[in-house]
Amino acid sequence: MKNSLLIIYRSALLAILMIAVPTVIYAQNPALGLNTIVIDPGHGGNDPGCISKDGKTQEKAVVLKISKKLKNRINKTYPSVKVLMTRDDDRFIPLNDRAKYASNNGASFFLSIHINASDRSTSANGYSVHLLGQSDNKNSNTYAYNMEVCKRENEVILLEEDYSTNYQGFDPKDPESDIFLKLMHNAYREQSLLFAQIVDNKLKNGPYRKSNGIYQNNFAVLRQASMPAMLLELGFMTNASDLAVIRSDEKIDQIVELLFQAFSEYKTLYDESTGATAPKAAGSKAQAAKPAVSKEQAPKEEQPKENAAMANIDGIVYGTQVLVTGKDMDKADKYFLGYEPICLKAGKYNKYIIGISADKAEAKKDLSKIRKTYGDAFLVKVENGVATLEK
């Protein structure tokens, strides 16, 4: 338990640092890089998962094959990255133990892989990406639920002697620790969404006919994750076209390669944001150092139209961050609840912030209203075009 909590504490600090990814670069420290990932092949043992109509293909076997291939692909290019699997054979693992395994091993990301099915139609097809959050089907804030679970589980450290020293001053009864946990979960949400956007974009180039998008859902396997986490549904077992993909070794290899590319892109952003030195790909040649470019010489980065409003904002303003996405959203989109958003660039992604005010108290009032719709939205301070978490 002690090691697990220390891992959670360290992971949370990293996640909070990464909120401004990749705007701020810290002093190089390889220890802060993405060094461990846990891949979770769904189901197993007496739980076969989805089964094809002819009974010849079982989800548990397909996702295990994909997971093993992805692990080997990552290890081949990034030998210094520890890639762990919740199971590497045909056995059943309880849902709670899967994410706990990732926590106990200090994972920087948890990836659960599944195959979908439909009881209503054989025409349902394609892949989808799922994160923990306010469910798209149920009006329940699962991040708030996860916070309560985390707080309740943390209180066991009060039974230990000298717990304040053991856990670097972390006290589950302290209001500041409660704020810390909220920042931690908001940071995890951002990083999960960042990876989800990358995966979704990569898989669009693969063998499946369509992307069904990115969703927030109440998956039990994600609720226990104390790090950024994501669940993939790679096609429908009940669809003839998707089943053909699942049964093809060539198509499986294509999917694995695209997942690897997504991992590589996310790892680069992760390492840059923490100042870690990215590990050299096995067998690759060292790249020549690029000459320094002055601010005057550097080309101006093209920004969304919403950023033009920032030029008229003097000093510090506050607002509620509701979305991180690779898409350029229309500021009149209903998603923004009638507020006029500002958009801040974060690498290839956009952070959308609404309820803007120079008065922090006023921004907090808007935050309360916005959270009725987006339970995991959070307050940020915007200064010089950079958004940071605000208590």
PDB file of N, CA, C and O in Angstrom, residues 13 20 46 80 89 102 156 169 173 208-209 249 252 257 259 272-273 287 307 322 352 359 361 387:
ATOM      1  N   LEU A  13       2.122  14.428  -9.545  1.00  0.00           N
ATOM      2  CA  LEU A  13       2.968  15.602  -9.734  1.00  0.00           C
ATOM      3  C   LEU A  13       3.364  15.734 -11.200  1.00  0.00           C
ATOM      4  O   LEU A  13       3.353  16.831 -11.769  1.00  0.00           O
ATOM      5  N   ALA A  20       0.381  21.973 -19.106  1.00  0.00           N
ATOM      6  CA  ALA A  20       0.742  22.983 -20.111  1.00  0.00           C
ATOM      7  C   ALA A  20       1.465  22.380 -21.303  1.00  0.00           C
ATOM      8  O   ALA A  20       2.019  23.081 -22.100  1.00  0.00           O
ATOM      9  N   ASN A  46     -12.056 -18.082 -17.823  1.00  0.00           N
ATOM     10  CA  ASN A  46     -13.463 -18.483 -17.995  1.00  0.00           C
ATOM     11  C   ASN A  46     -14.344 -17.341 -18.510  1.00  0.00           C
ATOM     12  O   ASN A  46     -15.552 -17.493 -18.619  1.00  0.00           O
ATOM     13  N   SER A  80      14.313   0.763 -23.458  1.00  0.00           N
ATOM     14  CA  SER A  80      14.384   1.241 -22.078  1.00  0.00           C
ATOM     15  C   SER A  80      13.005   1.394 -21.445  1.00  0.00           C
ATOM     16  O   SER A  80      12.889   1.604 -20.237  1.00  0.00           O
ATOM     17  N   ASP A  89      -1.232 -14.784 -20.686  1.00  0.00           N
ATOM     18  CA  ASP A  89      -1.749 -16.094 -21.057  1.00  0.00           C
ATOM     19  C   ASP A  89      -3.270 -16.087 -20.854  1.00  0.00           C
ATOM     20  O   ASP A  89      -3.860 -15.042 -20.547  1.00  0.00           O
ATOM     21  N   ALA A 102      -1.212  -1.749 -12.500  1.00  0.00           N
ATOM     22  CA  ALA A 102      -0.536  -0.612 -13.133  1.00  0.00           C
ATOM     23  C   ALA A 102      -0.036   0.373 -12.078  1.00  0.00           C
ATOM     24  O   ALA A 102       1.081   0.894 -12.162  1.00  0.00           O
ATOM     25  N   VAL A 156      -6.468   4.871   4.848  1.00  0.00           N
ATOM     26  CA  VAL A 156      -5.839   3.761   5.548  1.00  0.00           C
ATOM     27  C   VAL A 156      -4.431   4.125   6.016  1.00  0.00           C
ATOM     28  O   VAL A 156      -3.918   3.546   6.965  1.00  0.00           O
ATOM     29  N   GLY A 169       4.445  14.278   3.585  1.00  0.00           N
ATOM     30  CA  GLY A 169       3.545  15.321   4.042  1.00  0.00           C
ATOM     31  C   GLY A 169       2.126  15.185   3.550  1.00  0.00           C
ATOM     32  O   GLY A 169       1.264  15.990   3.899  1.00  0.00           O
ATOM     33  N   LYS A 173      -6.631  13.901   5.428  1.00  0.00           N
ATOM     34  CA  LYS A 173      -7.602  14.714   6.140  1.00  0.00           C
ATOM     35  C   LYS A 173      -7.405  16.204   5.899  1.00  0.00           C
ATOM     36  O   LYS A 173      -8.218  17.033   6.283  1.00  0.00           O
ATOM     37  N   TYR A 208     -10.151  -0.564 -40.333  1.00  0.00           N
ATOM     38  CA  TYR A 208     -11.565  -0.418 -39.993  1.00  0.00           C
ATOM     39  C   TYR A 208     -12.216   0.673 -40.836  1.00  0.00           C
ATOM     40  O   TYR A 208     -11.580   1.670 -41.183  1.00  0.00           O
ATOM     41  N   ARG A 209     -13.503   0.498 -41.110  1.00  0.00           N
ATOM     42  CA  ARG A 209     -14.189   1.409 -42.029  1.00  0.00           C
ATOM     43  C   ARG A 209     -14.477   2.772 -41.421  1.00  0.00           C
ATOM     44  O   ARG A 209     -14.611   3.756 -42.138  1.00  0.00           O
ATOM     45  N   ASP A 249      -4.113 -11.799 -39.829  1.00  0.00           N
ATOM     46  CA  ASP A 249      -2.848 -11.443 -39.184  1.00  0.00           C
ATOM     47  C   ASP A 249      -2.265 -10.168 -39.786  1.00  0.00           C
ATOM     48  O   ASP A 249      -1.670  -9.345 -39.082  1.00  0.00           O
ATOM     49  N   ILE A 252      -4.213  -7.268 -38.356  1.00  0.00           N
ATOM     50  CA  ILE A 252      -3.834  -7.098 -36.950  1.00  0.00           C
ATOM     51  C   ILE A 252      -2.505  -6.373 -36.855  1.00  0.00           C
ATOM     52  O   ILE A 252      -2.313  -5.469 -36.025  1.00  0.00           O
ATOM     53  N   GLU A 257       0.741  -1.546 -35.595  1.00  0.00           N
ATOM     54  CA  GLU A 257       1.673  -0.511 -36.039  1.00  0.00           C
ATOM     55  C   GLU A 257       1.101   0.888 -35.797  1.00  0.00           C
ATOM     56  O   GLU A 257       1.821   1.798 -35.353  1.00  0.00           O
ATOM     57  N   LEU A 259      -1.151   1.708 -33.509  1.00  0.00           N
ATOM     58  CA  LEU A 259      -1.146   1.925 -32.052  1.00  0.00           C
ATOM     59  C   LEU A 259       0.251   2.277 -31.566  1.00  0.00           C
ATOM     60  O   LEU A 259       0.428   3.124 -30.688  1.00  0.00           O
ATOM     61  N   GLU A 272       8.935  15.498 -23.627  1.00  0.00           N
ATOM     62  CA  GLU A 272       9.290  16.899 -23.824  1.00  0.00           C
ATOM     63  C   GLU A 272       8.693  17.770 -22.725  1.00  0.00           C
ATOM     64  O   GLU A 272       9.332  18.703 -22.245  1.00  0.00           O
ATOM     65  N   SER A 273       7.470  17.451 -22.321  1.00  0.00           N
ATOM     66  CA  SER A 273       6.793  18.290 -21.331  1.00  0.00           C
ATOM     67  C   SER A 273       7.422  18.176 -19.952  1.00  0.00           C
ATOM     68  O   SER A 273       7.345  19.100 -19.148  1.00  0.00           O
ATOM     69  N   GLN A 287      20.356  12.110 -34.546  1.00  0.00           N
ATOM     70  CA  GLN A 287      20.030  13.240 -35.412  1.00  0.00           C
ATOM     71  C   GLN A 287      20.953  14.407 -35.122  1.00  0.00           C
ATOM     72  O   GLN A 287      21.342  14.638 -33.988  1.00  0.00           O
ATOM     73  N   ASN A 307      -8.136  32.711 -30.677  1.00  0.00           N
ATOM     74  CA  ASN A 307      -6.981  33.273 -29.986  1.00  0.00           C
ATOM     75  C   ASN A 307      -6.836  34.763 -30.224  1.00  0.00           C
ATOM     76  O   ASN A 307      -6.130  35.451 -29.489  1.00  0.00           O
ATOM     77  N   VAL A 322     -13.036  23.173 -20.540  1.00  0.00           N
ATOM     78  CA  VAL A 322     -14.038  22.134 -20.750  1.00  0.00           C
ATOM     79  C   VAL A 322     -13.632  21.100 -21.793  1.00  0.00           C
ATOM     80  O   VAL A 322     -14.264  20.047 -21.895  1.00  0.00           O
ATOM     81  N   TYR A 352     -10.021  24.494 -24.913  1.00  0.00           N
ATOM     82  CA  TYR A 352     -11.129  25.440 -24.968  1.00  0.00           C
ATOM     83  C   TYR A 352     -11.572  25.817 -23.559  1.00  0.00           C
ATOM     84  O   TYR A 352     -11.815  24.951 -22.712  1.00  0.00           O
ATOM     85  N   ASP A 359     -12.207  38.623 -12.955  1.00  0.00           N
ATOM     86  CA  ASP A 359     -12.560  38.451 -11.539  1.00  0.00           C
ATOM     87  C   ASP A 359     -12.638  36.963 -11.236  1.00  0.00           C
ATOM     88  O   ASP A 359     -13.506  36.241 -11.746  1.00  0.00           O
ATOM     89  N   ALA A 361     -13.561  35.370  -8.560  1.00  0.00           N
ATOM     90  CA  ALA A 361     -14.810  34.991  -7.898  1.00  0.00           C
ATOM     91  C   ALA A 361     -15.931  34.828  -8.915  1.00  0.00           C
ATOM     92  O   ALA A 361     -16.752  33.906  -8.824  1.00  0.00           O
ATOM     93  N   ALA A 387      -2.586  28.486 -20.016  1.00  0.00           N
ATOM     94  CA  ALA A 387      -3.553  28.137 -18.987  1.00  0.00           C
ATOM     95  C   ALA A 387      -2.920  27.221 -17.945  1.00  0.00           C
ATOM     96  O   ALA A 387      -2.280  26.237 -18.298  1.00  0.00           O
TER      97      ALA A 387
END
